[in-house]
Coordinates of C-alpha atoms (C1' of nucleotides) in Angstrom, one line a residue:
Chain T
X1 CA -35.8 -33.0 -11.4
X2 CA -34.7 -34.4 -8.1
X3 CA -36.9 -34.5 -5.1
X4 CA -37.4 -30.9 -4.2
X5 CA -39.0 -31.2 -0.9
X6 CA -36.5 -33.4 0.3
X7 CA -33.7 -31.3 -0.7
X8 CA -35.2 -28.2 0.8
X9 CA -35.8 -30.2 4.1
X10 CA -32.2 -31.4 4.2
X11 CA -30.9 -27.9 3.6
X12 CA -33.0 -26.5 6.2
X13 CA -31.7 -29.1 8.7
X14 CA -28.3 -28.7 8.1
X15 CA -28.8 -24.9 8.4
X16 CA -30.4 -25.4 11.7
X17 CA -27.6 -27.6 12.9
X18 CA -25.2 -25.0 11.9
X19 CA -26.8 -22.2 13.6
X20 CA -27.3 -24.1 17.0
X21 CA -23.7 -25.2 16.7
X22 CA -22.5 -21.7 16.4
X23 CA -24.5 -20.8 19.4
X24 CA -24.0 -23.7 21.8
X25 CA -21.3 -25.7 20.2
X26 CA -21.3 -28.8 18.0
X27 CA -21.1 -31.2 21.0
X28 CA -24.1 -29.5 22.7
X29 CA -26.4 -29.7 19.5
X30 CA -28.6 -32.7 19.6
X31 CA -31.1 -33.9 17.2
X32 CA -34.0 -33.1 19.6
X33 CA -32.6 -29.6 19.8
X34 CA -32.4 -29.0 16.2
X35 CA -36.0 -30.4 15.9
X36 CA -37.3 -28.0 18.4
X37 CA -35.4 -25.2 16.8
X38 CA -37.0 -25.8 13.4
X39 CA -40.3 -26.9 14.8
X40 CA -40.2 -30.5 13.6
X41 CA -40.0 -33.9 15.5
X42 CA -36.5 -35.5 15.8
X43 CA -38.0 -38.5 13.9
X44 CA -38.3 -36.3 10.7
X45 CA -34.6 -35.4 10.9
X46 CA -33.7 -38.9 11.2
X47 CA -35.8 -39.7 8.2
X48 CA -33.5 -37.5 6.2
X49 CA -30.3 -38.3 8.0
X50 CA -30.5 -42.0 9.5
X51 CA -27.8 -41.4 12.0
X52 CA -26.1 -38.7 13.8
X53 CA -22.9 -39.4 12.1
X54 CA -24.5 -38.8 8.8
X55 CA -26.0 -35.5 9.7
X56 CA -22.4 -34.3 10.9
X57 CA -21.0 -35.4 7.7
X58 CA -23.4 -33.4 5.8
X59 CA -22.7 -30.3 8.0
X60 CA -19.0 -30.6 7.3
X61 CA -19.6 -30.8 3.5
X62 CA -21.8 -27.5 4.0
X63 CA -19.0 -26.0 5.9
X64 CA -16.4 -26.7 3.4
X65 CA -18.5 -25.5 0.5
X66 CA -19.0 -22.3 2.5
X67 CA -15.2 -22.0 2.7
X68 CA -14.7 -22.0 -1.1
X69 CA -17.1 -19.1 -1.3
X70 CA -14.1 -16.8 -0.4
X71 CA -13.2 -17.0 -4.1
X72 CA -16.9 -16.0 -5.3
X73 CA -15.9 -12.4 -6.1
X74 CA -12.6 -13.3 -7.2
X75 CA -13.9 -15.7 -9.9
X76 CA -16.2 -13.2 -11.2
X77 CA -13.3 -10.6 -11.6
X78 CA -11.2 -13.3 -13.3
X79 CA -13.9 -13.9 -15.8
X80 CA -14.4 -10.3 -16.7
X81 CA -10.8 -9.0 -16.8
X82 CA -9.0 -12.3 -17.1
X83 CA -6.9 -11.1 -14.2
X84 CA -7.1 -10.6 -10.4
X85 CA -4.5 -8.9 -8.3
X86 CA -2.7 -11.2 -5.8
X87 CA -2.4 -8.7 -3.1
X88 CA -6.2 -7.8 -3.4
X89 CA -6.8 -11.5 -2.8
X90 CA -4.3 -11.7 0.1
X91 CA -6.1 -8.7 1.7
X92 CA -9.4 -10.4 1.1
X93 CA -8.2 -13.7 2.9
X94 CA -6.9 -11.5 5.9
X95 CA -10.2 -9.3 6.1
X96 CA -13.3 -10.6 8.1
X97 CA -15.1 -11.8 5.0
X98 CA -14.3 -15.3 5.8
X99 CA -15.7 -15.0 9.3
X100 CA -18.9 -13.9 7.7
X101 CA -19.0 -17.0 5.7
X102 CA -18.3 -19.4 8.5
X103 CA -18.0 -19.4 12.2
X104 CA -14.6 -20.5 13.4
X105 CA -16.1 -22.4 16.7
X106 CA -17.9 -24.7 14.3
X107 CA -15.1 -24.9 11.7
X108 CA -12.5 -26.0 14.3
X109 CA -14.9 -28.3 16.2
X110 CA -15.5 -30.2 12.8
X111 CA -11.8 -30.0 12.0
X112 CA -10.9 -31.9 15.3
X113 CA -13.0 -35.0 14.1
X114 CA -10.3 -35.5 11.2
X115 CA -8.2 -37.2 13.6
X116 CA -10.7 -39.9 14.3
X117 CA -12.3 -40.3 10.9
X118 CA -10.5 -40.8 7.7
X119 CA -13.2 -39.8 5.5
X120 CA -13.6 -36.3 7.1
X121 CA -9.8 -35.9 7.0
X122 CA -9.9 -36.8 3.3
X123 CA -12.7 -34.1 2.8
X124 CA -10.8 -31.4 4.7
X125 CA -7.6 -32.2 2.7
X126 CA -9.4 -32.1 -0.6
X127 CA -10.8 -28.6 0.3
X128 CA -7.5 -27.2 1.3
X129 CA -5.8 -28.4 -1.9
X130 CA -8.6 -26.6 -3.9
X131 CA -7.9 -23.3 -1.8
X132 CA -4.4 -23.7 -3.0
X133 CA -5.1 -24.5 -6.6
X134 CA -7.4 -21.6 -6.9
X135 CA -4.7 -19.2 -5.6
X136 CA -2.3 -20.7 -7.9
X137 CA -4.6 -20.0 -10.8
X138 CA -4.6 -16.4 -9.8
X139 CA -0.9 -16.2 -9.3
X140 CA -0.5 -17.8 -12.7
X141 CA -2.2 -14.8 -14.5
X142 CA 0.3 -12.4 -12.8
X143 CA 3.0 -11.6 -15.3
X144 CA 5.4 -10.5 -12.7
X145 CA 5.3 -14.1 -11.5
X146 CA 5.6 -15.8 -15.0
X147 CA 7.4 -18.9 -14.9
X148 CA 7.7 -19.0 -11.3
X149 CA 6.9 -22.0 -8.9
X150 CA 3.5 -20.7 -8.2
X151 CA 2.4 -24.0 -6.6
X152 CA 5.0 -23.6 -3.9
X153 CA 4.2 -20.1 -3.5
X154 CA 0.5 -20.7 -3.0
X155 CA 1.5 -23.4 -0.4
X156 CA 3.6 -21.0 1.3
X157 CA 1.1 -18.1 1.5
X158 CA -1.6 -20.4 2.7
X159 CA 0.5 -21.9 5.5
X160 CA 0.8 -18.3 6.9
X161 CA -2.9 -17.6 6.3
X162 CA -3.9 -20.8 8.3
X163 CA -1.3 -20.3 10.9
X164 CA -2.7 -16.6 11.2
X165 CA -6.3 -17.6 11.4
X166 CA -5.5 -20.0 14.2
X167 CA -3.4 -17.7 16.2
X168 CA -5.6 -14.6 15.8
X169 CA -8.6 -16.3 17.0
X170 CA -7.0 -16.0 20.6
X171 CA -7.1 -12.1 20.4
X172 CA -10.3 -10.0 21.0
X173 CA -8.7 -6.7 21.6
X174 CA -9.2 -5.2 18.1
X175 CA -6.1 -3.0 18.5
X176 CA -3.8 -6.0 19.1
X177 CA -5.6 -8.0 16.5
X178 CA -5.2 -5.4 13.7
X179 CA -1.4 -5.1 14.7
X180 CA -1.0 -8.8 14.3
X181 CA -2.9 -8.9 11.1
X182 CA -0.4 -6.3 9.6
X183 CA 2.6 -8.4 10.6
X184 CA 1.2 -11.5 8.8
X185 CA -0.1 -9.7 5.8
X186 CA 3.3 -8.4 5.3
X187 CA 4.8 -11.5 5.7
X188 CA 2.6 -12.8 2.9
X189 CA 3.6 -9.6 0.9
X190 CA 7.4 -10.5 1.4
X191 CA 6.7 -13.9 0.0
X192 CA 5.2 -12.3 -3.1
X193 CA 7.9 -9.8 -3.4
X194 CA 10.6 -12.3 -3.1
X195 CA 9.2 -14.2 -6.1
X196 CA 8.8 -11.2 -8.0
X197 CA 12.3 -9.9 -7.5
X198 CA 13.9 -13.1 -8.4
X199 CA 12.3 -12.4 -11.8
X200 CA 14.4 -9.3 -12.5
Chain K
X1 CA 3.5 -30.2 52.3
X2 CA 0.3 -30.1 50.5
X3 CA -2.0 -33.1 50.4
X4 CA -0.3 -35.9 48.5
X5 CA -3.0 -38.4 48.0
X6 CA -5.3 -35.8 46.7
X7 CA -2.8 -34.4 44.2
X8 CA -1.9 -37.9 43.0
X9 CA -5.4 -38.8 42.3
X10 CA -6.0 -35.5 40.5
X11 CA -3.1 -36.3 38.2
X12 CA -4.3 -39.9 37.8
X13 CA -7.8 -38.7 36.8
X14 CA -6.7 -36.1 34.4
X15 CA -4.3 -38.6 32.7
X16 CA -7.0 -41.2 32.4
X17 CA -9.3 -38.3 30.9
X18 CA -6.5 -37.6 28.4
X19 CA -5.9 -41.1 27.5
X20 CA -9.6 -41.8 26.7
X21 CA -9.9 -38.6 24.8
X22 CA -6.9 -39.6 22.7
X23 CA -8.6 -42.9 21.9
X24 CA -12.3 -42.0 21.6
X25 CA -12.5 -38.1 21.5
X26 CA -13.0 -35.7 24.1
X27 CA -16.9 -35.4 23.4
X28 CA -17.2 -39.3 24.0
X29 CA -15.2 -39.4 27.1
X30 CA -17.5 -39.4 30.1
X31 CA -17.0 -39.3 33.8
X32 CA -18.3 -42.9 34.1
X33 CA -16.0 -44.3 31.7
X34 CA -12.9 -42.5 33.0
X35 CA -13.9 -44.2 36.3
X36 CA -14.3 -47.6 34.7
X37 CA -11.0 -47.0 33.0
X38 CA -9.2 -46.3 36.4
X39 CA -11.1 -48.6 38.4
X40 CA -13.0 -46.0 40.6
X41 CA -16.6 -44.7 41.2
X42 CA -17.6 -41.6 39.1
X43 CA -18.5 -40.0 42.6
X44 CA -14.7 -40.1 43.5
X45 CA -13.9 -38.2 40.2
X46 CA -16.7 -35.6 41.2
X47 CA -15.1 -35.4 44.6
X48 CA -11.9 -34.0 43.2
X49 CA -13.5 -32.2 40.2
X50 CA -17.0 -31.1 41.3
X51 CA -18.2 -30.5 37.8
X52 CA -17.4 -31.8 34.2
X53 CA -16.5 -28.2 33.3
X54 CA -13.8 -28.1 35.9
X55 CA -12.5 -31.5 34.9
X56 CA -12.1 -30.1 31.3
X57 CA -10.4 -27.0 32.5
X58 CA -7.9 -29.0 34.4
X59 CA -7.3 -31.3 31.2
X60 CA -6.5 -28.0 29.2
X61 CA -4.0 -26.8 31.8
X62 CA -2.4 -30.3 31.5
X63 CA -2.2 -30.2 27.7
X64 CA -0.9 -26.6 27.7
X65 CA 1.8 -27.5 30.2
X66 CA 2.6 -30.7 27.9
X67 CA 3.1 -28.1 24.9
X68 CA 5.8 -26.1 26.8
X69 CA 7.9 -29.2 27.2
X70 CA 9.0 -28.8 23.8
X71 CA 11.6 -26.4 25.2
X72 CA 12.8 -28.7 28.0
X73 CA 15.9 -30.1 26.1
X74 CA 16.6 -26.5 24.7
X75 CA 16.5 -24.9 28.3
X76 CA 19.2 -27.5 29.3
X77 CA 21.3 -26.6 26.7
X78 CA 20.8 -22.8 27.3
X79 CA 21.9 -23.3 30.9
X80 CA 25.2 -25.3 29.8
X81 CA 26.4 -23.5 26.9
X82 CA 24.4 -20.1 27.3
X83 CA 23.5 -20.5 23.6
X84 CA 21.1 -22.6 21.6
X85 CA 21.1 -22.9 17.8
X86 CA 17.9 -21.5 16.4
X87 CA 17.9 -23.9 13.4
X88 CA 18.1 -26.7 15.7
X89 CA 15.2 -25.5 17.5
X90 CA 13.4 -25.1 14.3
X91 CA 14.0 -28.7 13.2
X92 CA 12.8 -29.8 16.6
X93 CA 9.5 -27.8 16.1
X94 CA 8.9 -29.6 13.0
X95 CA 10.1 -33.1 14.2
X96 CA 7.7 -35.5 15.6
X97 CA 8.6 -34.6 19.1
X98 CA 5.7 -32.4 19.7
X99 CA 3.3 -35.2 18.7
X100 CA 4.9 -37.5 21.2
X101 CA 4.2 -34.9 24.0
X102 CA 0.7 -34.2 23.0
X103 CA -2.3 -35.8 20.9
X104 CA -3.5 -33.7 18.0
X105 CA -7.0 -34.7 18.1
X106 CA -7.3 -33.8 22.0
X107 CA -5.5 -30.6 21.4
X108 CA -7.6 -29.2 18.6
X109 CA -10.8 -30.6 20.5
X110 CA -9.8 -28.6 23.5
X111 CA -8.8 -25.6 21.1
X112 CA -12.2 -25.3 19.5
X113 CA -13.6 -24.6 23.2
X114 CA -11.8 -21.2 23.1
X115 CA -14.8 -19.7 20.9
X116 CA -17.3 -20.2 23.7
X117 CA -15.2 -19.7 26.8
X118 CA -13.3 -16.7 27.5
X119 CA -11.1 -18.2 30.3
X120 CA -10.0 -21.1 27.9
X121 CA -9.2 -18.6 25.3
X122 CA -7.1 -16.6 27.6
X123 CA -5.1 -19.6 28.9
X124 CA -4.6 -20.6 25.2
X125 CA -3.4 -17.2 24.3
X126 CA -0.9 -17.0 27.4
X127 CA 0.5 -20.4 26.4
X128 CA 1.2 -19.0 22.7
X129 CA 2.7 -15.9 23.9
X130 CA 5.1 -18.0 26.2
X131 CA 6.1 -20.0 23.3
X132 CA 7.1 -16.9 21.4
X133 CA 8.8 -15.4 24.2
X134 CA 10.8 -18.6 24.8
X135 CA 11.9 -18.5 21.2
X136 CA 12.6 -14.9 21.2
X137 CA 14.9 -15.7 24.1
X138 CA 16.8 -18.3 22.0
X139 CA 17.1 -15.9 19.1
X140 CA 18.5 -13.1 21.4
X141 CA 21.5 -15.2 22.2
X142 CA 22.4 -15.6 18.6
X143 CA 24.8 -13.0 17.5
X144 CA 24.0 -12.8 13.9
X145 CA 20.6 -11.7 15.0
X146 CA 21.9 -9.1 17.3
X147 CA 20.0 -5.8 17.3
X148 CA 17.3 -7.3 15.3
X149 CA 13.4 -7.4 16.1
X150 CA 13.6 -10.9 17.3
X151 CA 10.0 -10.5 18.8
X152 CA 8.8 -9.9 15.3
X153 CA 10.9 -12.9 13.9
X154 CA 9.5 -15.1 16.5
X155 CA 6.0 -14.3 15.7
X156 CA 6.6 -14.8 12.0
X157 CA 8.3 -18.3 12.6
X158 CA 5.6 -19.5 14.9
X159 CA 2.8 -18.5 12.6
X160 CA 4.3 -20.8 10.0
X161 CA 5.0 -23.6 12.5
X162 CA 1.3 -23.4 13.7
X163 CA 0.1 -23.1 10.2
X164 CA 2.0 -26.1 9.0
X165 CA 0.8 -28.3 12.1
X166 CA -2.7 -27.5 11.1
X167 CA -2.3 -28.3 7.4
X168 CA 0.1 -31.3 7.8
X169 CA -2.3 -33.0 10.0
X170 CA -4.5 -33.7 7.0
X171 CA -1.8 -35.8 5.3
X172 CA -1.1 -39.5 6.2
X173 CA 1.1 -40.4 3.4
X174 CA 4.7 -40.2 4.9
X175 CA 6.4 -39.1 1.4
X176 CA 3.9 -36.3 1.0
X177 CA 4.1 -35.4 4.5
X178 CA 8.0 -35.2 4.5
X179 CA 7.9 -33.2 1.1
X180 CA 5.6 -30.6 2.7
X181 CA 7.5 -30.4 6.1
X182 CA 10.6 -29.6 3.9
X183 CA 8.9 -26.8 2.2
X184 CA 7.7 -25.2 5.5
X185 CA 11.1 -25.7 7.3
X186 CA 12.8 -24.0 4.4
X187 CA 10.1 -21.2 4.6
X188 CA 11.3 -20.6 8.2
X189 CA 14.8 -20.9 7.2
X190 CA 14.3 -18.1 4.8
X191 CA 12.9 -15.9 7.6
X192 CA 16.0 -16.5 9.7
X193 CA 18.2 -15.8 6.7
X194 CA 16.5 -12.7 5.7
X195 CA 17.2 -11.4 9.2
X196 CA 20.5 -12.5 9.4
X197 CA 21.5 -11.0 6.0
X198 CA 20.1 -7.7 6.8
X199 CA 22.7 -7.4 9.5
X200 CA 25.6 -7.4 7.1
Chain P
dG1 C1' -5.1 -44.7 70.8
dC2 C1' -8.6 -41.7 70.1
dA3 C1' -10.7 -37.8 67.5
dT4 C1' -11.0 -35.7 63.2
dA5 C1' -10.4 -35.0 58.6
dA6 C1' -9.9 -36.9 54.1
dA7 C1' -10.7 -40.6 50.8
dT8 C1' -13.7 -43.8 48.8
dT9 C1' -17.8 -46.4 48.0
dG10 C1' -22.2 -47.7 45.8
dA11 C1' -26.8 -46.6 45.0
dA12 C1' -29.8 -43.5 43.1
dC13 C1' -31.6 -39.5 40.9
dG14 C1' -33.9 -37.0 36.9
dC15 C1' -32.7 -35.7 32.3
dT16 C1' -31.3 -35.9 27.7
dC17 C1' -29.6 -38.7 24.2
dA18 C1' -30.0 -41.2 19.5
dT19 C1' -33.0 -44.0 17.5
dT20 C1' -37.3 -47.0 16.4
dC21 C1' -41.8 -47.6 14.8
dA22 C1' -46.5 -47.7 13.5
dA23 C1' -49.8 -44.3 12.0
dT24 C1' -51.3 -40.5 9.4
dA25 C1' -51.1 -36.6 6.1
dT26 C1' -49.7 -35.1 1.9
dT27 C1' -48.2 -35.3 -2.7
dA28 C1' -47.1 -37.6 -7.3
dT29 C1' -48.3 -40.9 -10.6
dA30 C1' -51.2 -43.4 -13.8
Chain Q
dT1 C1' -59.9 -40.6 -9.1
dA2 C1' -57.5 -44.7 -7.3
dT3 C1' -52.9 -46.0 -6.2
dA4 C1' -48.4 -45.6 -4.7
dA5 C1' -44.7 -43.1 -2.9
dT6 C1' -43.2 -39.6 0.2
dA7 C1' -43.4 -36.6 4.0
dT8 C1' -44.7 -36.0 8.6
dT9 C1' -46.3 -37.0 13.2
dG10 C1' -46.0 -38.5 18.0
dA11 C1' -45.2 -41.7 21.2
dA12 C1' -42.0 -45.0 23.2
dT13 C1' -37.4 -47.3 23.9
dG14 C1' -33.4 -48.3 26.6
dA15 C1' -28.8 -46.5 27.4
dG16 C1' -25.8 -43.3 29.2
dC17 C1' -25.4 -38.8 31.0
dG18 C1' -23.6 -35.6 35.1
dT19 C1' -24.5 -35.2 39.6
dT20 C1' -26.1 -35.9 44.6
dC21 C1' -25.8 -38.3 48.9
dA22 C1' -25.5 -40.8 52.9
dA23 C1' -22.4 -44.5 54.6
dT24 C1' -18.1 -46.6 55.1
dT25 C1' -13.1 -47.1 55.0
dT26 C1' -8.6 -45.1 55.6
dA27 C1' -5.2 -41.7 57.1
dT28 C1' -3.6 -38.0 60.0
dG29 C1' -2.5 -35.2 64.2
dC30 C1' -2.6 -34.9 69.1

DNA sequence: GCATAAATTGAACGCTCATTCAATATTATA
DNA sequence: TATAATATTGAATGAGCGTTCAATTTATGC
């Protein structure tokens, strides 16, 4: 029911903003450049996003929505089988799938804004809590983990995943990269195993 | 022997750059603003740092040097006693000490540049490798860990530390913050214990 | 103390920035 | 079809940006 043209244009603009930020960096992407890229005057962009701050705020919402998409295939599986293998999900977290959804450079540029903007910080925190809650939901359906503190386990798994993402982004050599991925993946498997074993 | 005035001025400029970036963000800190802050014309800044890129490059070197200072008190202890308790060091990593040395906002702003600048990426990677090597050196002097893969252990410890730093920066409530710090600290203790136990 | 080099100044450059505004074109409503 | 609302245009604004340069002050070495 809501205004269709308006919504489409907004999506288009945020998409262009994201694309250019990916190429040239967030700090080098001006409203004029977005306009040129999309073939529209800067004034049209400012019609939909009255200030640059609002524009950035919307880019961040877009980015955080993208992040949640890592669960997309998992949720379908959950619906069909009422179960999803935690190990498979961990593999997925460490695969390149996430990079396909979201550019790391843009992500960390936006992340660095949390330190001077409380609203952005809150938005990031909520996203990270959602990521953990979703993992907890997956863990809760695994019977080997029944009765365990899956909230704690999800927290511990994700802190390794996030540390790994951060650290691995410094390595270009695919061989070294894969070697390190294996280490961190095993580190998470150990956590899962530790919880499973306590059950016996 | 080297030029004293020049070196002092350079330090002063980088210091001012860092201070203003802390307050207003890296992307909002211009050469003119640094000049005004330090009471010198922008042309003097450009005399010592011919381009803004070079200025940023030097800021990053400064920041990474600051990070290594987390080891300062530890190295003295190592020299005196030829031993440093790994648990004490882990506590130190999770304390606020690191935040005193370095502002998180500036740190992550600079970090986000690794994705479009290979030289910065390399510099960050080298720093992180140093952090791990230093921890390995501490672990190697602990007899309960003798003969163990301390390189792997250091890697696994730091990935938790780095994930924790990232995630914890989203929490302002001191109570929640402390609760989560405890979780991640225990996670690292578990890693240490796991390696120690295997020894018996 | 004089020559040379280094440090410092201040004015100026062209460019890009986010933002504004009034005018026009398009679409929706009645 | 007339009217109102929305979408789009293009030109203009002043401020701030990184950078250049020639001139001047200060320090250094002989």
